[in-house]
Amino acid sequence: MAIAHDATTSVSGASGSSTNITVAAGATFLLVHGIGSATNNLTAVSATAGGNAMTQIGSIVSGENKHFALGLMSPPTGTVAIVITLTGDTDHLSRATTYTGSKTTGQPAQNAQGSGTMNLTTASLTLAADSWMIVGFRSGSATPTSADSTIRTPSTNAIFTADGGPFTGAKTFTYDNGNSGNYMYTQIELEVAPAATSGKNFPTLTLLGVG
């Protein structure tokens, strides 16, 4: 078993509005992240995916157009309605990204939040064997470059999802947005699902000596 990126979709809209996304069969984790549209007014956020409440990851990252992130293990599949509700703001710019192959309990295994300027190095996470690290962030007005993670599309309106793996041990990601504005980010670890077992039980054989 290995973790893999499935799809990234724009779910931007008005607070409380519904945006449909397509979630593939076998998806194990859904990440939704974004910013409010009004400078620094956002105070709380909640979201549902197909009527299932998502869990806020960490805290809202303060700064210009505060950044939020939410997650859901074992999301519903097919056409799924994402509803993001903001307190203190009216609109959001957001991305939804799905993954396969991760554990479906206790995820994300860990998370960190932060901010930075032109050349950003994220917090260092010590990852379990064969984990993936995922970063959802705002990055000014330009598409950043990264030598150690994959930036997923669509990535318009300065909202980006980036990921990479498998990794084991201490890991950071680095980004350069050409000095086009500040970063705000949430990063998470997804642990790989354990290998499937055959489920077959075989009897114990006892060898008898011949006298």
PDB file of C-alpha atoms in Angstrom:
ATOM      1  CA  MET A   1       0.000   0.000   0.000  1.00  0.00           C
ATOM      2  CA  ALA A   2       1.215   3.514  -0.809  1.00  0.00           C
ATOM      3  CA  ILE A   3      -0.239   7.003  -0.509  1.00  0.00           C
ATOM      4  CA  ALA A   4      -1.085   8.835  -3.726  1.00  0.00           C
ATOM      5  CA  HIS A   5      -2.579  12.177  -4.720  1.00  0.00           C
ATOM      6  CA  ASP A   6      -6.037  11.680  -6.218  1.00  0.00           C
ATOM      7  CA  ALA A   7      -7.456  15.076  -7.254  1.00  0.00           C
ATOM      8  CA  THR A   8      -7.434  18.798  -6.435  1.00  0.00           C
ATOM      9  CA  THR A   9     -10.503  20.971  -7.075  1.00  0.00           C
ATOM     10  CA  SER A  10     -11.508  24.588  -6.518  1.00  0.00           C
ATOM     11  CA  VAL A  11     -14.276  24.952  -3.929  1.00  0.00           C
ATOM     12  CA  SER A  12     -14.252  28.766  -3.676  1.00  0.00           C
ATOM     13  CA  GLY A  13     -17.534  30.578  -3.074  1.00  0.00           C
ATOM     14  CA  ALA A  14     -19.761  32.462  -0.691  1.00  0.00           C
ATOM     15  CA  SER A  15     -19.940  31.438   2.953  1.00  0.00           C
ATOM     16  CA  GLY A  16     -22.544  28.702   3.329  1.00  0.00           C
ATOM     17  CA  SER A  17     -22.805  27.950  -0.379  1.00  0.00           C
ATOM     18  CA  SER A  18     -22.428  24.408  -1.773  1.00  0.00           C
ATOM     19  CA  THR A  19     -19.787  23.368  -4.308  1.00  0.00           C
ATOM     20  CA  ASN A  20     -19.767  19.848  -5.746  1.00  0.00           C
ATOM     21  CA  ILE A  21     -16.558  17.876  -6.137  1.00  0.00           C
ATOM     22  CA  THR A  22     -15.926  14.375  -7.465  1.00  0.00           C
ATOM     23  CA  VAL A  23     -14.285  12.025  -4.968  1.00  0.00           C
ATOM     24  CA  ALA A  24     -12.896   8.792  -6.384  1.00  0.00           C
ATOM     25  CA  ALA A  25     -13.709   5.400  -4.931  1.00  0.00           C
ATOM     26  CA  GLY A  26     -10.961   4.425  -2.504  1.00  0.00           C
ATOM     27  CA  ALA A  27     -10.191   7.962  -1.320  1.00  0.00           C
ATOM     28  CA  THR A  28      -8.951   7.868   2.270  1.00  0.00           C
ATOM     29  CA  PHE A  29      -8.464  11.565   3.152  1.00  0.00           C
ATOM     30  CA  LEU A  30      -9.978  14.889   2.092  1.00  0.00           C
ATOM     31  CA  LEU A  31      -8.181  18.174   2.799  1.00  0.00           C
ATOM     32  CA  VAL A  32      -9.975  21.514   2.397  1.00  0.00           C
ATOM     33  CA  HIS A  33      -8.048  24.744   2.926  1.00  0.00           C
ATOM     34  CA  GLY A  34      -8.311  28.380   1.914  1.00  0.00           C
ATOM     35  CA  ILE A  35      -8.570  32.013   2.956  1.00  0.00           C
ATOM     36  CA  GLY A  36     -11.313  34.482   3.709  1.00  0.00           C
ATOM     37  CA  SER A  37     -11.774  37.290   1.211  1.00  0.00           C
ATOM     38  CA  ALA A  38     -11.827  40.209   3.639  1.00  0.00           C
ATOM     39  CA  THR A  39      -8.492  41.200   5.140  1.00  0.00           C
ATOM     40  CA  ASN A  40      -8.019  39.685   8.616  1.00  0.00           C
ATOM     41  CA  ASN A  41     -11.761  39.457   9.473  1.00  0.00           C
ATOM     42  CA  LEU A  42     -12.175  35.660   9.681  1.00  0.00           C
ATOM     43  CA  THR A  43     -12.676  34.386  13.239  1.00  0.00           C
ATOM     44  CA  ALA A  44     -14.052  30.833  12.785  1.00  0.00           C
ATOM     45  CA  VAL A  45     -14.728  28.295  10.037  1.00  0.00           C
ATOM     46  CA  SER A  46     -16.620  25.026   9.692  1.00  0.00           C
ATOM     47  CA  ALA A  47     -17.223  22.700   6.753  1.00  0.00           C
ATOM     48  CA  THR A  48     -19.138  19.610   5.708  1.00  0.00           C
ATOM     49  CA  ALA A  49     -18.480  17.122   2.909  1.00  0.00           C
ATOM     50  CA  GLY A  50     -21.561  15.253   1.787  1.00  0.00           C
ATOM     51  CA  GLY A  51     -23.174  16.192   5.093  1.00  0.00           C
ATOM     52  CA  ASN A  52     -20.228  14.872   7.139  1.00  0.00           C
ATOM     53  CA  ALA A  53     -18.639  17.382   9.499  1.00  0.00           C
ATOM     54  CA  MET A  54     -14.977  18.076   8.760  1.00  0.00           C
ATOM     55  CA  THR A  55     -12.423  18.596  11.530  1.00  0.00           C
ATOM     56  CA  GLN A  56     -10.443  21.825  11.780  1.00  0.00           C
ATOM     57  CA  ILE A  57      -6.715  21.165  11.499  1.00  0.00           C
ATOM     58  CA  GLY A  58      -4.747  23.298  13.921  1.00  0.00           C
ATOM     59  CA  SER A  59      -5.759  26.931  14.296  1.00  0.00           C
ATOM     60  CA  ILE A  60      -6.578  29.657  11.801  1.00  0.00           C
ATOM     61  CA  VAL A  61      -3.293  31.257  10.713  1.00  0.00           C
ATOM     62  CA  SER A  62      -3.373  35.010  11.299  1.00  0.00           C
ATOM     63  CA  GLY A  63      -2.244  37.483   8.674  1.00  0.00           C
ATOM     64  CA  GLU A  64      -3.607  39.070   5.542  1.00  0.00           C
ATOM     65  CA  ASN A  65      -6.686  36.998   4.538  1.00  0.00           C
ATOM     66  CA  LYS A  66      -6.446  34.401   7.338  1.00  0.00           C
ATOM     67  CA  HIS A  67      -5.769  30.811   6.289  1.00  0.00           C
ATOM     68  CA  PHE A  68      -7.810  27.795   7.468  1.00  0.00           C
ATOM     69  CA  ALA A  69      -7.624  24.018   6.940  1.00  0.00           C
ATOM     70  CA  LEU A  70     -10.011  21.134   7.617  1.00  0.00           C
ATOM     71  CA  GLY A  71      -9.791  17.375   7.079  1.00  0.00           C
ATOM     72  CA  LEU A  72     -12.009  14.303   6.765  1.00  0.00           C
ATOM     73  CA  MET A  73     -10.959  10.655   6.844  1.00  0.00           C
ATOM     74  CA  SER A  74     -12.767   8.156   4.592  1.00  0.00           C
ATOM     75  CA  PRO A  75     -14.755  10.839   2.742  1.00  0.00           C
ATOM     76  CA  PRO A  76     -17.911   9.927   0.815  1.00  0.00           C
ATOM     77  CA  THR A  77     -17.308   9.124  -2.837  1.00  0.00           C
ATOM     78  CA  GLY A  78     -18.907  10.227  -6.072  1.00  0.00           C
ATOM     79  CA  THR A  79     -20.423  13.712  -6.321  1.00  0.00           C
ATOM     80  CA  VAL A  80     -19.872  15.305  -2.909  1.00  0.00           C
ATOM     81  CA  ALA A  81     -21.161  18.720  -1.811  1.00  0.00           C
ATOM     82  CA  ILE A  82     -18.634  20.841   0.102  1.00  0.00           C
ATOM     83  CA  VAL A  83     -20.155  23.570   2.286  1.00  0.00           C
ATOM     84  CA  ILE A  84     -17.761  26.014   4.004  1.00  0.00           C
ATOM     85  CA  THR A  85     -19.241  28.394   6.567  1.00  0.00           C
ATOM     86  CA  LEU A  86     -17.267  31.400   7.772  1.00  0.00           C
ATOM     87  CA  THR A  87     -17.691  33.616  10.816  1.00  0.00           C
ATOM     88  CA  GLY A  88     -16.586  37.217  10.266  1.00  0.00           C
ATOM     89  CA  ASP A  89     -16.316  36.929   6.494  1.00  0.00           C
ATOM     90  CA  THR A  90     -18.595  36.452   3.487  1.00  0.00           C
ATOM     91  CA  ASP A  91     -16.510  34.680   0.820  1.00  0.00           C
ATOM     92  CA  HIS A  92     -13.600  32.295   0.602  1.00  0.00           C
ATOM     93  CA  LEU A  93     -10.974  31.092  -1.885  1.00  0.00           C
ATOM     94  CA  SER A  94     -10.438  27.390  -1.231  1.00  0.00           C
ATOM     95  CA  ARG A  95      -9.089  24.100  -2.551  1.00  0.00           C
ATOM     96  CA  ALA A  96     -10.196  20.512  -1.891  1.00  0.00           C
ATOM     97  CA  THR A  97      -7.669  17.708  -2.349  1.00  0.00           C
ATOM     98  CA  THR A  98      -8.161  13.959  -1.964  1.00  0.00           C
ATOM     99  CA  TYR A  99      -5.642  11.185  -1.299  1.00  0.00           C
ATOM    100  CA  THR A 100      -5.655   7.400  -1.391  1.00  0.00           C
ATOM    101  CA  GLY A 101      -3.629   4.850   0.552  1.00  0.00           C
ATOM    102  CA  SER A 102      -3.468   6.606   3.927  1.00  0.00           C
ATOM    103  CA  LYS A 103      -4.631   5.296   7.270  1.00  0.00           C
ATOM    104  CA  THR A 104      -8.304   5.965   8.005  1.00  0.00           C
ATOM    105  CA  THR A 105      -7.873   6.482  11.742  1.00  0.00           C
ATOM    106  CA  GLY A 106      -5.908   9.162  13.594  1.00  0.00           C
ATOM    107  CA  GLN A 107      -5.169  11.280  10.520  1.00  0.00           C
ATOM    108  CA  PRO A 108      -3.561  13.674  10.031  1.00  0.00           C
ATOM    109  CA  ALA A 109      -0.941  12.143  12.286  1.00  0.00           C
ATOM    110  CA  GLN A 110       0.438  15.625  13.048  1.00  0.00           C
ATOM    111  CA  ASN A 111       0.209  19.168  11.791  1.00  0.00           C
ATOM    112  CA  ALA A 112       1.901  22.554  12.009  1.00  0.00           C
ATOM    113  CA  GLN A 113       0.990  26.107  10.990  1.00  0.00           C
ATOM    114  CA  GLY A 114       3.132  29.083  10.122  1.00  0.00           C
ATOM    115  CA  SER A 115       3.801  32.088   7.935  1.00  0.00           C
ATOM    116  CA  GLY A 116       6.724  33.589   6.074  1.00  0.00           C
ATOM    117  CA  THR A 117       7.889  35.745   3.200  1.00  0.00           C
ATOM    118  CA  MET A 118       9.569  35.292  -0.197  1.00  0.00           C
ATOM    119  CA  ASN A 119      11.676  32.191   0.599  1.00  0.00           C
ATOM    120  CA  LEU A 120       9.719  29.920   2.919  1.00  0.00           C
ATOM    121  CA  THR A 121      10.892  26.790   4.712  1.00  0.00           C
ATOM    122  CA  THR A 122       8.057  25.016   6.486  1.00  0.00           C
ATOM    123  CA  ALA A 123       8.272  23.590   9.981  1.00  0.00           C
ATOM    124  CA  SER A 124      10.176  20.322  10.306  1.00  0.00           C
ATOM    125  CA  LEU A 125       7.984  17.275  10.935  1.00  0.00           C
ATOM    126  CA  THR A 126       9.438  13.919  11.950  1.00  0.00           C
ATOM    127  CA  LEU A 127       7.504  11.497   9.773  1.00  0.00           C
ATOM    128  CA  ALA A 128       6.682   7.841  10.297  1.00  0.00           C
ATOM    129  CA  ALA A 129       7.974   5.408   7.670  1.00  0.00           C
ATOM    130  CA  ASP A 130       6.621   6.010   4.136  1.00  0.00           C
ATOM    131  CA  SER A 131       4.440   8.974   5.143  1.00  0.00           C
ATOM    132  CA  TRP A 132       3.441  11.888   2.925  1.00  0.00           C
ATOM    133  CA  MET A 133       3.692  15.550   3.881  1.00  0.00           C
ATOM    134  CA  ILE A 134       1.059  17.935   2.529  1.00  0.00           C
ATOM    135  CA  VAL A 135       1.010  21.738   2.682  1.00  0.00           C
ATOM    136  CA  GLY A 136      -1.989  23.956   2.009  1.00  0.00           C
ATOM    137  CA  PHE A 137      -1.049  27.618   1.731  1.00  0.00           C
ATOM    138  CA  ARG A 138      -1.622  31.119   0.465  1.00  0.00           C
ATOM    139  CA  SER A 139       1.288  32.611  -1.469  1.00  0.00           C
ATOM    140  CA  GLY A 140       0.816  36.192  -2.559  1.00  0.00           C
ATOM    141  CA  SER A 141      -0.112  36.552  -6.231  1.00  0.00           C
ATOM    142  CA  ALA A 142       2.468  34.343  -7.955  1.00  0.00           C
ATOM    143  CA  THR A 143       2.798  30.587  -8.339  1.00  0.00           C
ATOM    144  CA  PRO A 144       5.737  29.550  -6.141  1.00  0.00           C
ATOM    145  CA  THR A 145       8.469  27.144  -7.155  1.00  0.00           C
ATOM    146  CA  SER A 146       9.511  24.135  -5.097  1.00  0.00           C
ATOM    147  CA  ALA A 147      12.336  21.643  -5.545  1.00  0.00           C
ATOM    148  CA  ASP A 148      11.048  19.131  -3.022  1.00  0.00           C
ATOM    149  CA  SER A 149       7.236  18.966  -3.391  1.00  0.00           C
ATOM    150  CA  THR A 150       4.634  18.865  -6.167  1.00  0.00           C
ATOM    151  CA  ILE A 151       2.329  21.893  -6.480  1.00  0.00           C
ATOM    152  CA  ARG A 152      -1.092  20.653  -7.575  1.00  0.00           C
ATOM    153  CA  THR A 153      -3.434  22.348 -10.021  1.00  0.00           C
ATOM    154  CA  PRO A 154      -5.743  24.197 -10.081  1.00  0.00           C
ATOM    155  CA  SER A 155      -3.705  26.768  -8.162  1.00  0.00           C
ATOM    156  CA  THR A 156      -5.247  30.115  -9.066  1.00  0.00           C
ATOM    157  CA  ASN A 157      -6.083  32.979  -6.703  1.00  0.00           C
ATOM    158  CA  ALA A 158      -2.853  32.376  -4.741  1.00  0.00           C
ATOM    159  CA  ILE A 159      -4.221  29.238  -3.018  1.00  0.00           C
ATOM    160  CA  PHE A 160      -2.023  26.183  -3.435  1.00  0.00           C
ATOM    161  CA  THR A 161      -1.857  22.557  -2.341  1.00  0.00           C
ATOM    162  CA  ALA A 162       1.554  20.877  -2.437  1.00  0.00           C
ATOM    163  CA  ASP A 163       2.615  17.399  -1.378  1.00  0.00           C
ATOM    164  CA  GLY A 164       5.273  14.744  -1.589  1.00  0.00           C
ATOM    165  CA  GLY A 165       6.337  11.340  -0.377  1.00  0.00           C
ATOM    166  CA  PRO A 166       7.039   8.754   0.694  1.00  0.00           C
ATOM    167  CA  PHE A 167       9.323  10.172   3.370  1.00  0.00           C
ATOM    168  CA  THR A 168      10.714   8.877   6.652  1.00  0.00           C
ATOM    169  CA  GLY A 169      12.180  11.023   9.436  1.00  0.00           C
ATOM    170  CA  ALA A 170      12.610  14.806   9.641  1.00  0.00           C
ATOM    171  CA  LYS A 171      11.241  16.682   6.616  1.00  0.00           C
ATOM    172  CA  THR A 172      10.645  20.283   5.510  1.00  0.00           C
ATOM    173  CA  PHE A 173       9.430  21.791   2.219  1.00  0.00           C
ATOM    174  CA  THR A 174      10.791  25.003   0.690  1.00  0.00           C
ATOM    175  CA  TYR A 175       9.056  27.535  -1.581  1.00  0.00           C
ATOM    176  CA  ASP A 176      10.009  30.694  -3.470  1.00  0.00           C
ATOM    177  CA  ASN A 177       7.245  33.003  -4.718  1.00  0.00           C
ATOM    178  CA  GLY A 178       9.478  35.715  -6.172  1.00  0.00           C
ATOM    179  CA  ASN A 179       8.686  38.198  -3.396  1.00  0.00           C
ATOM    180  CA  SER A 180       5.045  38.504  -4.479  1.00  0.00           C
ATOM    181  CA  GLY A 181       3.584  38.418  -0.974  1.00  0.00           C
ATOM    182  CA  ASN A 182       3.484  36.585   2.331  1.00  0.00           C
ATOM    183  CA  TYR A 183       2.831  32.907   2.956  1.00  0.00           C
ATOM    184  CA  MET A 184       0.363  31.410   5.419  1.00  0.00           C
ATOM    185  CA  TYR A 185       0.290  27.641   5.606  1.00  0.00           C
ATOM    186  CA  THR A 186      -0.916  24.483   7.307  1.00  0.00           C
ATOM    187  CA  GLN A 187       1.100  21.298   6.822  1.00  0.00           C
ATOM    188  CA  ILE A 188       0.095  17.768   7.761  1.00  0.00           C
ATOM    189  CA  GLU A 189       1.460  14.234   7.855  1.00  0.00           C
ATOM    190  CA  LEU A 190      -0.556  11.370   6.374  1.00  0.00           C
ATOM    191  CA  GLU A 191       0.624   7.929   7.466  1.00  0.00           C
ATOM    192  CA  VAL A 192       0.451   5.041   5.023  1.00  0.00           C
ATOM    193  CA  ALA A 193      -2.197   2.362   5.564  1.00  0.00           C
ATOM    194  CA  PRO A 194      -0.858  -0.980   6.799  1.00  0.00           C
ATOM    195  CA  ALA A 195      -0.430  -3.722   4.250  1.00  0.00           C
ATOM    196  CA  ALA A 196      -3.479  -5.913   3.795  1.00  0.00           C
ATOM    197  CA  THR A 197      -3.343  -9.438   5.186  1.00  0.00           C
ATOM    198  CA  SER A 198      -4.757 -12.488   3.450  1.00  0.00           C
ATOM    199  CA  GLY A 199      -7.233 -13.157   6.231  1.00  0.00           C
ATOM    200  CA  LYS A 200      -6.584 -16.888   5.983  1.00  0.00           C
ATOM    201  CA  ASN A 201      -5.850 -18.930   9.078  1.00  0.00           C
ATOM    202  CA  PHE A 202      -3.941 -22.139   8.636  1.00  0.00           C
ATOM    203  CA  PRO A 203      -3.928 -24.978  11.187  1.00  0.00           C
ATOM    204  CA  THR A 204      -0.768 -25.737  13.117  1.00  0.00           C
ATOM    205  CA  LEU A 205       0.880 -28.914  11.933  1.00  0.00           C
ATOM    206  CA  THR A 206       2.500 -31.241  14.456  1.00  0.00           C
ATOM    207  CA  LEU A 207       5.156 -33.616  13.144  1.00  0.00           C
ATOM    208  CA  LEU A 208       5.188 -37.004  14.778  1.00  0.00           C
ATOM    209  CA  GLY A 209       8.302 -39.106  14.780  1.00  0.00           C
ATOM    210  CA  VAL A 210       8.176 -42.653  13.515  1.00  0.00           C
ATOM    211  CA  GLY A 211       9.328 -45.137  16.172  1.00  0.00           C
TER     212      GLY A 211
END
